[in-house]
Backbone as a printed PyTorch tensor [residue, N CA C, xyz], in Angstrom:
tensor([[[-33.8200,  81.0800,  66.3020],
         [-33.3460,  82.0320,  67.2860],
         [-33.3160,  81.3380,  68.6430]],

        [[-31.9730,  81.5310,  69.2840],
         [-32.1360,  81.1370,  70.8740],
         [-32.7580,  81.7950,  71.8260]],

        [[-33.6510,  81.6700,  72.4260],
         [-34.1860,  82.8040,  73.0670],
         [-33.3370,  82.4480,  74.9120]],

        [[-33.1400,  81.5910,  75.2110],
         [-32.4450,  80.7500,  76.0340],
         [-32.1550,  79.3450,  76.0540]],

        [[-31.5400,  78.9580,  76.9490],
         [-30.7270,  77.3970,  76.6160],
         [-31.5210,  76.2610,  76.9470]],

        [[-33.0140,  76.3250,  76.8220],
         [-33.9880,  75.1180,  76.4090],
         [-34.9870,  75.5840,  75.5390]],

        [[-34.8290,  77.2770,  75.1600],
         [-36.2430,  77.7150,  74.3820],
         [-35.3940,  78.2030,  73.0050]],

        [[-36.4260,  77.7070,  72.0500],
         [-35.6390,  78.0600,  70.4980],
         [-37.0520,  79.2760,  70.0530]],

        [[-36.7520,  79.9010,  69.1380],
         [-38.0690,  80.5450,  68.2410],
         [-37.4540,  80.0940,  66.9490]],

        [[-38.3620,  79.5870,  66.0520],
         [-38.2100,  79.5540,  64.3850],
         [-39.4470,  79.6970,  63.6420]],

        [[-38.8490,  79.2560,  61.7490],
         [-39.7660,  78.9550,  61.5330],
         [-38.9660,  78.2580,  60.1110]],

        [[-40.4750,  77.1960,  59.9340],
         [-40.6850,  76.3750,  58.9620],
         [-41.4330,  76.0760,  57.4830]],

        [[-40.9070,  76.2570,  56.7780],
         [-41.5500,  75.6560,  55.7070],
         [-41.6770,  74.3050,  55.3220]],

        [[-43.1480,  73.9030,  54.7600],
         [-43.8080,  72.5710,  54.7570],
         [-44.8520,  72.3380,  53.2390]],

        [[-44.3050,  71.5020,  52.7370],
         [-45.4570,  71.5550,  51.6460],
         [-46.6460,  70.1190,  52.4520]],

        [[-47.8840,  70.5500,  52.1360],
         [-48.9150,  69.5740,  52.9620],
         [-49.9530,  69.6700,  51.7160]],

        [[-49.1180,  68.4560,  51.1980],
         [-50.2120,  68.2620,  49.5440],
         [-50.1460,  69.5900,  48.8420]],

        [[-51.1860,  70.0460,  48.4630],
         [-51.2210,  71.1760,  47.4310],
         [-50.5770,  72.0680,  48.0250]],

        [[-50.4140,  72.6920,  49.1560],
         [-50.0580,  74.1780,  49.9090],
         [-48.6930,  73.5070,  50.2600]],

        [[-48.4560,  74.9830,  50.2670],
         [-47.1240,  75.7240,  50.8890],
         [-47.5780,  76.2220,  52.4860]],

        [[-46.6560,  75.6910,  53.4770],
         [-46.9860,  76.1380,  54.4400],
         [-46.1050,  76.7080,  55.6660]],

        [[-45.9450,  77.8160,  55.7400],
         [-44.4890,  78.3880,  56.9070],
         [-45.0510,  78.6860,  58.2380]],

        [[-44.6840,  78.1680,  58.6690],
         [-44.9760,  77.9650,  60.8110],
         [-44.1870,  78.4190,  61.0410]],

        [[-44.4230,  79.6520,  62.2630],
         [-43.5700,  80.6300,  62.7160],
         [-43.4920,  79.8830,  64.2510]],

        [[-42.9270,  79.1630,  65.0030],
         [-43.3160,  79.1940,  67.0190],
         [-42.2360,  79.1040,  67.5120]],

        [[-42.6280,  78.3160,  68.4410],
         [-41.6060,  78.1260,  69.4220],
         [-41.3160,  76.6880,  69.4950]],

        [[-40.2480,  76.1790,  70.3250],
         [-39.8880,  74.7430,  70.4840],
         [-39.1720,  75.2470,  72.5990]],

        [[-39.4940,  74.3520,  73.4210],
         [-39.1120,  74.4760,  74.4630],
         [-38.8080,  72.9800,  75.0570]],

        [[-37.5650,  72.7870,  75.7600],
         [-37.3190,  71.3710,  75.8170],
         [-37.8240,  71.3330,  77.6760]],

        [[-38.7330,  70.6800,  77.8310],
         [-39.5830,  70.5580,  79.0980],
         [-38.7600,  69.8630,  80.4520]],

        [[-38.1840,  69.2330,  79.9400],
         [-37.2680,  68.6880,  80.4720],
         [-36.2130,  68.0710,  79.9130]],

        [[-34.9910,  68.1100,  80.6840],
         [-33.4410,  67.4830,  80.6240],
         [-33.0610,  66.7940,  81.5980]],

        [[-32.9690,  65.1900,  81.4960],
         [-32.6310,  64.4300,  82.3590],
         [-31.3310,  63.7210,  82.1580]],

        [[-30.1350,  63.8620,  82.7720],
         [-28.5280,  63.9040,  82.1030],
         [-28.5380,  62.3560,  82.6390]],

        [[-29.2220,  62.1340,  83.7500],
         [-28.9990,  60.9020,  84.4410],
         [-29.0370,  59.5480,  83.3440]],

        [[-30.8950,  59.5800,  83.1840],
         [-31.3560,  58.8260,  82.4670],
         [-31.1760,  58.8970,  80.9680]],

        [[-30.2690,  59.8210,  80.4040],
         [-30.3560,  60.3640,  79.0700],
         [-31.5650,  60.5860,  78.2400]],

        [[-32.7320,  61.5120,  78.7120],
         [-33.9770,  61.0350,  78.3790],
         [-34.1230,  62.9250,  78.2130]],

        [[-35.1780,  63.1030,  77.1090],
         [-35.4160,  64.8950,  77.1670],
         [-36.8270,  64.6310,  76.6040]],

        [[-37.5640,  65.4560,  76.8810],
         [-39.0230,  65.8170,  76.5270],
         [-38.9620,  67.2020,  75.3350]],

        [[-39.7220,  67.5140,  74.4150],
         [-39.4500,  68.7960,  74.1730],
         [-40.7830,  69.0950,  73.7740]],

        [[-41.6740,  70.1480,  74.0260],
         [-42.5690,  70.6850,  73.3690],
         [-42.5170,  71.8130,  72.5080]],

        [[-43.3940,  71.7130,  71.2280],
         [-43.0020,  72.8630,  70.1650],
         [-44.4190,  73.2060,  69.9890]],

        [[-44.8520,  74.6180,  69.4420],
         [-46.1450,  74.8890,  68.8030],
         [-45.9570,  75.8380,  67.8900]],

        [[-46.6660,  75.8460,  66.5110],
         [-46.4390,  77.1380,  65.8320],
         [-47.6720,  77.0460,  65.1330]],

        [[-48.0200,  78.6740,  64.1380],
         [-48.5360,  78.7880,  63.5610],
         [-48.2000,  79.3880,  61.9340]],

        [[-49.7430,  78.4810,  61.1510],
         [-49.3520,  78.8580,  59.6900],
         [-49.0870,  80.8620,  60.2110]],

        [[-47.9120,  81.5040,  58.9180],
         [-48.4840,  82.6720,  59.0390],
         [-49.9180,  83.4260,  58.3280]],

        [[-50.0810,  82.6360,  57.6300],
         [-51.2980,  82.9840,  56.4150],
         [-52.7740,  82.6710,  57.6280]],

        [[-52.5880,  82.1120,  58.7450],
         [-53.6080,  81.9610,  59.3630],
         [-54.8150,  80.5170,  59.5550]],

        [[-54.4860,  79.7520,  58.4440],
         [-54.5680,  78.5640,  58.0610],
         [-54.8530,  77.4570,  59.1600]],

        [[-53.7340,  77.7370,  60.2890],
         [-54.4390,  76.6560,  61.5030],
         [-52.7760,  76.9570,  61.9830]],

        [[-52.6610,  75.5890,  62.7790],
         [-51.5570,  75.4500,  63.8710],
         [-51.1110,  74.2100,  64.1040]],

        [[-49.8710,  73.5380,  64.7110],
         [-49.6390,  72.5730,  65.4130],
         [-48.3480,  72.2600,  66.3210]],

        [[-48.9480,  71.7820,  67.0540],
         [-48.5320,  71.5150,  68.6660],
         [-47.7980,  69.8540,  68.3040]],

        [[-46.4180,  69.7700,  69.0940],
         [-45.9390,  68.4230,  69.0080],
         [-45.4310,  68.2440,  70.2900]],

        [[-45.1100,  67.0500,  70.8910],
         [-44.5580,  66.8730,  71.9840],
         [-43.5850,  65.6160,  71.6580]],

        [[-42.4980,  65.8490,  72.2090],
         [-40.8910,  64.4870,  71.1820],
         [-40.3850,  64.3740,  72.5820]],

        [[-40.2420,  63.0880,  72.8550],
         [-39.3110,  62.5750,  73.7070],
         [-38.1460,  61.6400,  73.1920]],

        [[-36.9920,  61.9060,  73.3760],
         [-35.4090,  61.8150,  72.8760],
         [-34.9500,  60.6430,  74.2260]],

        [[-34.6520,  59.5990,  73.7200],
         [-34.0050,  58.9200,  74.6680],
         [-32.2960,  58.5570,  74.3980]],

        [[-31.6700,  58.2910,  75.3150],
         [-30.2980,  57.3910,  74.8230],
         [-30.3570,  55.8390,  75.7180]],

        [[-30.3830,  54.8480,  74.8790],
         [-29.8210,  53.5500,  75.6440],
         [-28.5770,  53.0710,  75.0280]],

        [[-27.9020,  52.4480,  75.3570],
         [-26.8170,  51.5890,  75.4980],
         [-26.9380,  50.4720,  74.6790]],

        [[-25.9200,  50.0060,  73.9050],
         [-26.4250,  49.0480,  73.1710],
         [-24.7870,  48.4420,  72.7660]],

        [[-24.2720,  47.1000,  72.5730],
         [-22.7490,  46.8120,  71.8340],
         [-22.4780,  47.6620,  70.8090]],

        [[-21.7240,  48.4850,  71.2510],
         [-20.6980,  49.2430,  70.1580],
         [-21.1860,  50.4810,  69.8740]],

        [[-22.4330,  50.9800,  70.5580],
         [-22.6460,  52.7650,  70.6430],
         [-24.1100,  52.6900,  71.4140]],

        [[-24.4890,  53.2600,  70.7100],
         [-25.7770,  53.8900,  71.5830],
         [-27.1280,  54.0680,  70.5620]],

        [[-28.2580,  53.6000,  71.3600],
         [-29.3340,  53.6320,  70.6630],
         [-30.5430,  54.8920,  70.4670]],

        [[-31.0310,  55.9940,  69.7740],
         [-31.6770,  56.8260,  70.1200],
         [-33.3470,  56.4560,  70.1130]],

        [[-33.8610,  56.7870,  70.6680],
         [-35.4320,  56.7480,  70.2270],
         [-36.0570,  58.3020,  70.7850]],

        [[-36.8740,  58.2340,  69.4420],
         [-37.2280,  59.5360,  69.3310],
         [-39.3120,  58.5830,  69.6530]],

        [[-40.6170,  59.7750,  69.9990],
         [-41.4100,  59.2850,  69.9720],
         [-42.4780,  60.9760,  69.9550]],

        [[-43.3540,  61.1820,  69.3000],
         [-43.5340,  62.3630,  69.0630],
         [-45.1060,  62.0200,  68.9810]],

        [[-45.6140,  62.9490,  69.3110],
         [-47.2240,  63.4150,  69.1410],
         [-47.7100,  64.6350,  69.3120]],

        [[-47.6250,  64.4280,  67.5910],
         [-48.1260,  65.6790,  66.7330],
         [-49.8570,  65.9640,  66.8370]],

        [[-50.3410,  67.2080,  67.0450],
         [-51.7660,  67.6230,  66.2040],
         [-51.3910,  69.0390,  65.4670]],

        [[-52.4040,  68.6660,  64.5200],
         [-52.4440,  69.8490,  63.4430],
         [-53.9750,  70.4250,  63.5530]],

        [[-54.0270,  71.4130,  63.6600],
         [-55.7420,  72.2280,  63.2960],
         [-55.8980,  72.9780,  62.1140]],

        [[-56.7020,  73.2440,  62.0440],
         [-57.1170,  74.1570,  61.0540],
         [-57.4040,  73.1960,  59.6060]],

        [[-57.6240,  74.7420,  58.5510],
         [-57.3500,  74.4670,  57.1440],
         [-56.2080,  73.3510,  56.4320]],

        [[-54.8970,  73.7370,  57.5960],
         [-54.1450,  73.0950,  57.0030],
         [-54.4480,  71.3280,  57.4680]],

        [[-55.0460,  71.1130,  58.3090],
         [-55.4040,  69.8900,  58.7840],
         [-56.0380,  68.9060,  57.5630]],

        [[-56.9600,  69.3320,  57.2180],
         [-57.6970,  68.8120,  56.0760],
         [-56.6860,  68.1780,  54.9300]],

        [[-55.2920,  69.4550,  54.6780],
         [-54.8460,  68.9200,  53.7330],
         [-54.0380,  67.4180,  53.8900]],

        [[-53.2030,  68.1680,  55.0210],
         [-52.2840,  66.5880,  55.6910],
         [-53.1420,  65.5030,  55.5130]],

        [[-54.2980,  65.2200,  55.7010],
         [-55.0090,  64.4770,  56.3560],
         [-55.3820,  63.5890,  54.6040]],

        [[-56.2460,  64.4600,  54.1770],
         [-56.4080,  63.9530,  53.2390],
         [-54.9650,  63.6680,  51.9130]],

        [[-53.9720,  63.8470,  51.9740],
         [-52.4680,  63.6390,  51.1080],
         [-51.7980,  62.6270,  52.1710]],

        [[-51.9900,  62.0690,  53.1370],
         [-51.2230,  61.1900,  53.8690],
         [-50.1720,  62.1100,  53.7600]],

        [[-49.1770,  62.7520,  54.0990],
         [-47.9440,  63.5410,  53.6700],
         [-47.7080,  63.6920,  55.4720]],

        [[-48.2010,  63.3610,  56.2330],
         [-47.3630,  63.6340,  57.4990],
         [-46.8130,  62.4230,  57.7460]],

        [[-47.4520,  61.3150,  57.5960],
         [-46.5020,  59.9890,  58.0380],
         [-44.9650,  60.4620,  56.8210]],

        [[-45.1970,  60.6130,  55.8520],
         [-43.7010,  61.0640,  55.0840],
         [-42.8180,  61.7530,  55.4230]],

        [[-43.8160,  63.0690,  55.6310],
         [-42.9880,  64.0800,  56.1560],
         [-41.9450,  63.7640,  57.5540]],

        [[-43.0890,  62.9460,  58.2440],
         [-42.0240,  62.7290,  59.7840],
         [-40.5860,  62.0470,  59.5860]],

        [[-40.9870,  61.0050,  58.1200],
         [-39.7410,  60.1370,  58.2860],
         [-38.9520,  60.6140,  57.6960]],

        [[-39.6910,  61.7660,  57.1410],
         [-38.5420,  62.4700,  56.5960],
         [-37.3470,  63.0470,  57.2720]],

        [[-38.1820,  63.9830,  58.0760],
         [-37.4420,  64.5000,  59.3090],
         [-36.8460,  63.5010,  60.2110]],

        [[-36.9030,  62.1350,  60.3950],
         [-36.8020,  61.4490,  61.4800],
         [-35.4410,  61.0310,  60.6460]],

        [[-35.4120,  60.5290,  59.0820],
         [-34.1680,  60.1980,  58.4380],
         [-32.8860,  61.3690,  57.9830]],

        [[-33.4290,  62.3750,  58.2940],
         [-32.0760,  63.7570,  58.2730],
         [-31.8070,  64.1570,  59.6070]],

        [[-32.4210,  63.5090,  60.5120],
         [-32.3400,  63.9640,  61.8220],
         [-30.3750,  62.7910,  62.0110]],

        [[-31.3480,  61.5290,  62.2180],
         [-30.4780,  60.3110,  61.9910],
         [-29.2940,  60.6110,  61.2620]],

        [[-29.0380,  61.2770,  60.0340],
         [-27.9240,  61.0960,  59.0530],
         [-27.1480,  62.4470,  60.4520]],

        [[-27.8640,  63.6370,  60.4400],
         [-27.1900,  64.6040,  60.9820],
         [-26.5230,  64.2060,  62.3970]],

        [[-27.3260,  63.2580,  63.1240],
         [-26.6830,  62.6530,  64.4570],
         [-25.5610,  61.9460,  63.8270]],

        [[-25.5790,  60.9900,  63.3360],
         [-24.3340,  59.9710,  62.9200],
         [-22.8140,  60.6510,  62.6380]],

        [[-23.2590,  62.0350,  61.7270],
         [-22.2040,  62.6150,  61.2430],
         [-21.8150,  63.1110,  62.6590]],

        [[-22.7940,  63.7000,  63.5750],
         [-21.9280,  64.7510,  65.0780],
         [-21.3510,  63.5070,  65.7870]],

        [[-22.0230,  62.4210,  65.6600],
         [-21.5720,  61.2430,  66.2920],
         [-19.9650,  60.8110,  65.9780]],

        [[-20.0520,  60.5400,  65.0790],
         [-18.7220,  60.5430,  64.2810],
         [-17.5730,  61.3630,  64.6600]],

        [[-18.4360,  63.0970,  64.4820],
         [-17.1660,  63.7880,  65.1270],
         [-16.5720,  64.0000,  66.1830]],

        [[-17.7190,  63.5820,  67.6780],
         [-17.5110,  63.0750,  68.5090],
         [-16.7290,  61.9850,  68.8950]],

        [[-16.7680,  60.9640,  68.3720],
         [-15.9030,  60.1590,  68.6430],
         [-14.2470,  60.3610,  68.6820]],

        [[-14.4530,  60.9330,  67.4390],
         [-12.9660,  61.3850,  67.0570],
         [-12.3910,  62.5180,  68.3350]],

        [[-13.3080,  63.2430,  68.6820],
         [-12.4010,  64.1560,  70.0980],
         [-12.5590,  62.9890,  71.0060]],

        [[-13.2330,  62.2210,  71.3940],
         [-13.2730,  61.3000,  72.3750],
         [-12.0320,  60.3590,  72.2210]],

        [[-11.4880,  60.2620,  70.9470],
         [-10.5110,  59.3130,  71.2360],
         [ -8.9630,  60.2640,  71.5090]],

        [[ -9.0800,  61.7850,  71.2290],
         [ -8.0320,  62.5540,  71.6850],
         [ -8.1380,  62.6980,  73.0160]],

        [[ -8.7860,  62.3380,  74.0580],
         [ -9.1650,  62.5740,  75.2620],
         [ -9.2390,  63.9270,  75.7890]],

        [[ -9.9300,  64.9340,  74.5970],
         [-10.1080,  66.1350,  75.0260],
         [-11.3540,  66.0650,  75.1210]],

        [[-11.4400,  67.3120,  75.9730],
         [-13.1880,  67.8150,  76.1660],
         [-13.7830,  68.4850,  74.6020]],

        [[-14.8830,  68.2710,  74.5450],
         [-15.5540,  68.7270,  72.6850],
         [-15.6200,  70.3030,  73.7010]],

        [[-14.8090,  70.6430,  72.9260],
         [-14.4720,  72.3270,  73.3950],
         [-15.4310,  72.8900,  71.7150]],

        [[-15.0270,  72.9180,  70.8220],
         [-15.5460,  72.9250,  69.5080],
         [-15.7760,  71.6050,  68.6540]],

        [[-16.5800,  71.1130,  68.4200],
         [-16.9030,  70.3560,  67.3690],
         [-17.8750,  71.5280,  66.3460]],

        [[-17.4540,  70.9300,  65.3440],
         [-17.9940,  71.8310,  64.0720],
         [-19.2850,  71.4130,  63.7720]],

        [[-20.5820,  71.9110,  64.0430],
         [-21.8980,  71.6750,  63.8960],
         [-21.9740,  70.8230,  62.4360]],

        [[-22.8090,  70.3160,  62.5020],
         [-23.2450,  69.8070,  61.0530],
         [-24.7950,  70.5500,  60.8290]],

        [[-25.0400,  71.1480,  59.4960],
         [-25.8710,  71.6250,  59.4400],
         [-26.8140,  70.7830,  58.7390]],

        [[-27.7810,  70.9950,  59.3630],
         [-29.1310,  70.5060,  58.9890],
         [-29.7100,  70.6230,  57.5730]],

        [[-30.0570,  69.1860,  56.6040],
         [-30.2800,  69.9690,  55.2060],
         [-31.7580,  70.7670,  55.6130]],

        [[-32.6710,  70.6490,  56.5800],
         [-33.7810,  71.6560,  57.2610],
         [-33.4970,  72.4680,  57.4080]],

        [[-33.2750,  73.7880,  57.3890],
         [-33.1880,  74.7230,  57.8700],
         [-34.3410,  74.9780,  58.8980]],

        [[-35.1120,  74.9090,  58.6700],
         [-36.4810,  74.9940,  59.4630],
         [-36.3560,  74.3860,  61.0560]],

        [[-35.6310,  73.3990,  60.7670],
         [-35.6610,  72.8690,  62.0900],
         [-34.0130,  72.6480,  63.0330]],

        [[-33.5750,  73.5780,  62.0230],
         [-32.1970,  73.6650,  62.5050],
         [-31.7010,  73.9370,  64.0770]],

        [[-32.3520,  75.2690,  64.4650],
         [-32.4670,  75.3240,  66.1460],
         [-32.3530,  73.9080,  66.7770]],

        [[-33.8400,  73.4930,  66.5240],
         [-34.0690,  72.0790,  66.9670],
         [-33.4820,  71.1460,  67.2140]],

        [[-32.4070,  70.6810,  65.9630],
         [-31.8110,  69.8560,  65.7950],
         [-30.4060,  70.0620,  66.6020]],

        [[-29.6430,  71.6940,  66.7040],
         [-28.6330,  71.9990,  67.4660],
         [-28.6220,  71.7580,  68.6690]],

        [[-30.0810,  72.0230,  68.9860],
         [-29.8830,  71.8520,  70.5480],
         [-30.2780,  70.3800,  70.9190]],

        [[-30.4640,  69.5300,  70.2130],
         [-30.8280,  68.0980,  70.7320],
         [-29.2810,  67.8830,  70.9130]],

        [[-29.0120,  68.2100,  69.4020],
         [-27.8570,  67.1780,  69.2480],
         [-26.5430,  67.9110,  70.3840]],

        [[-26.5520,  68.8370,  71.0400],
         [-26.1600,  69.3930,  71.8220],
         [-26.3990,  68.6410,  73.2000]],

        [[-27.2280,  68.7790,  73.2090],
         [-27.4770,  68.1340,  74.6960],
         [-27.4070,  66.3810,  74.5740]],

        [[-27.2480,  65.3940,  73.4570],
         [-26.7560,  64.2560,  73.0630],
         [-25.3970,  64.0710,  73.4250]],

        [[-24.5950,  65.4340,  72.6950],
         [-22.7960,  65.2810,  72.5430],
         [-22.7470,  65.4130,  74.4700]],

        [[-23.3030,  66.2760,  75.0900],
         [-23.1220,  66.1870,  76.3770],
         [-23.3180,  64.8360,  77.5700]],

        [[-24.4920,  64.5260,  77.0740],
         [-25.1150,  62.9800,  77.2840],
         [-23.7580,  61.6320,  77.0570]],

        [[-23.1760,  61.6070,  75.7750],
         [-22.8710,  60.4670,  75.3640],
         [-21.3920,  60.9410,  75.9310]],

        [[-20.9690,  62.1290,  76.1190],
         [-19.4600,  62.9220,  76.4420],
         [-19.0250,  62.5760,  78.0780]],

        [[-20.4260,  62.5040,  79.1580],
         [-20.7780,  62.1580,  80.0900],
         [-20.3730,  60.9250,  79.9160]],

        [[-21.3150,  60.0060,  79.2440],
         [-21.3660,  58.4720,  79.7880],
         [-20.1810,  57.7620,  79.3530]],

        [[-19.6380,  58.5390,  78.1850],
         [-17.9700,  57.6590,  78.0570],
         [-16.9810,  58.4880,  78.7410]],

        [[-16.6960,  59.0080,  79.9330],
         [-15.6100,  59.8570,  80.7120],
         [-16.0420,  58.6890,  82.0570]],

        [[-17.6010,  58.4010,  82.3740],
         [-17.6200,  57.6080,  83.2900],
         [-17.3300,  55.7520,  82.7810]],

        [[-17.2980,  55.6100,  81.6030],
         [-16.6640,  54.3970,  81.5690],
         [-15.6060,  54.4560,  80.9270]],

        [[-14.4590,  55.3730,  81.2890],
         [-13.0170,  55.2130,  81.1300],
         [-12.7350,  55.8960,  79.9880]],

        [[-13.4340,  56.2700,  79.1470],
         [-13.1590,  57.1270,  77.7900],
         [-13.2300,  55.7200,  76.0340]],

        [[-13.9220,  54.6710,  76.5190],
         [-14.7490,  53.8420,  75.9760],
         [-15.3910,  54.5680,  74.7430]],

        [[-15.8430,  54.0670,  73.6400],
         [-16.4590,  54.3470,  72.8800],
         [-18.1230,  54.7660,  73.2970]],

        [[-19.0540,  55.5740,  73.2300],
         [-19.9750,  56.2440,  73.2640],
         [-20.9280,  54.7990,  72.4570]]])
């Protein structure tokens, strides 16, 4: 759910070793810096079963690199509770992240892609057709990064002549 244009509400499902686990919160992007192509975002939710909680903080960069653009993502996660124990003891969050960190990646490449393609019509991305997230869970999330990316990279190739992104 959008609640406004840096605050999302969702929720997630997570298996963490033996359990099933659905986090209901929020995600709020702390800052947007168009200059530096750089965004902060903080998220927190909780199990609904009561189980515990966790708080993440992701910073999204864009650099420049021959022939497109480089992202770095950098995140620090805590988990509490019940559910802590499990992560902890199943190693399953280093997985889980790359998990998320490798559908994040496939889902950028594809908006990337479609981006390009209005970029080389020299129209403004009036509509590009979302790519949906195989997450659902983190779908918000992912719209509005990759939202504020297509704006970022839409920016920096109009100021170098309409150049590849």
């Amino acid at each position: 759910e959008i609640l406004d244009e840096e605050s999302f509400k969702g929720k997630m499902r997570v298996r963490l070793g033996p359990v099933l686990v659905e986090f209901a919160g929020t995600a709020r992007f702390e800052s947007i810096d168009e200059t530096s192509h750089r965004a902060r975002l903080r998220a927190s939710g909780n199990d609904t079963k009561g189980r515990g909680g966790a708080t993440a903080r992701a910073t999204f960069s864009l650099a420049p690199e021959p022939g497109g653009s480089k992202v770095a993502i950098e995140t620090d996660l805590q988990i509490a509770g019940m559910i802590a124990q499990y992560a902890r003891t199943s190693g399953v969050i280093a997985a889980l992240s790359q998990q998320l960190v490798d559908e994040f990646a496939r889902n950028l490449g594809n908006e990337i892609g479609a981006q390009k393609a209005v970029l080389a019509s020299q129209s403004p991305p009036t509509r590009v057709a979302p790519v949906p997230p195989a997450l659902s869970g983190f779908g918000f999330l992912w719209r509005a990064l990759l939202s504020w990316l297509k704006r970022s990279l839409w920016r920096r190739a109009r100021l170098k002549g309409g150049r590849d992104a």
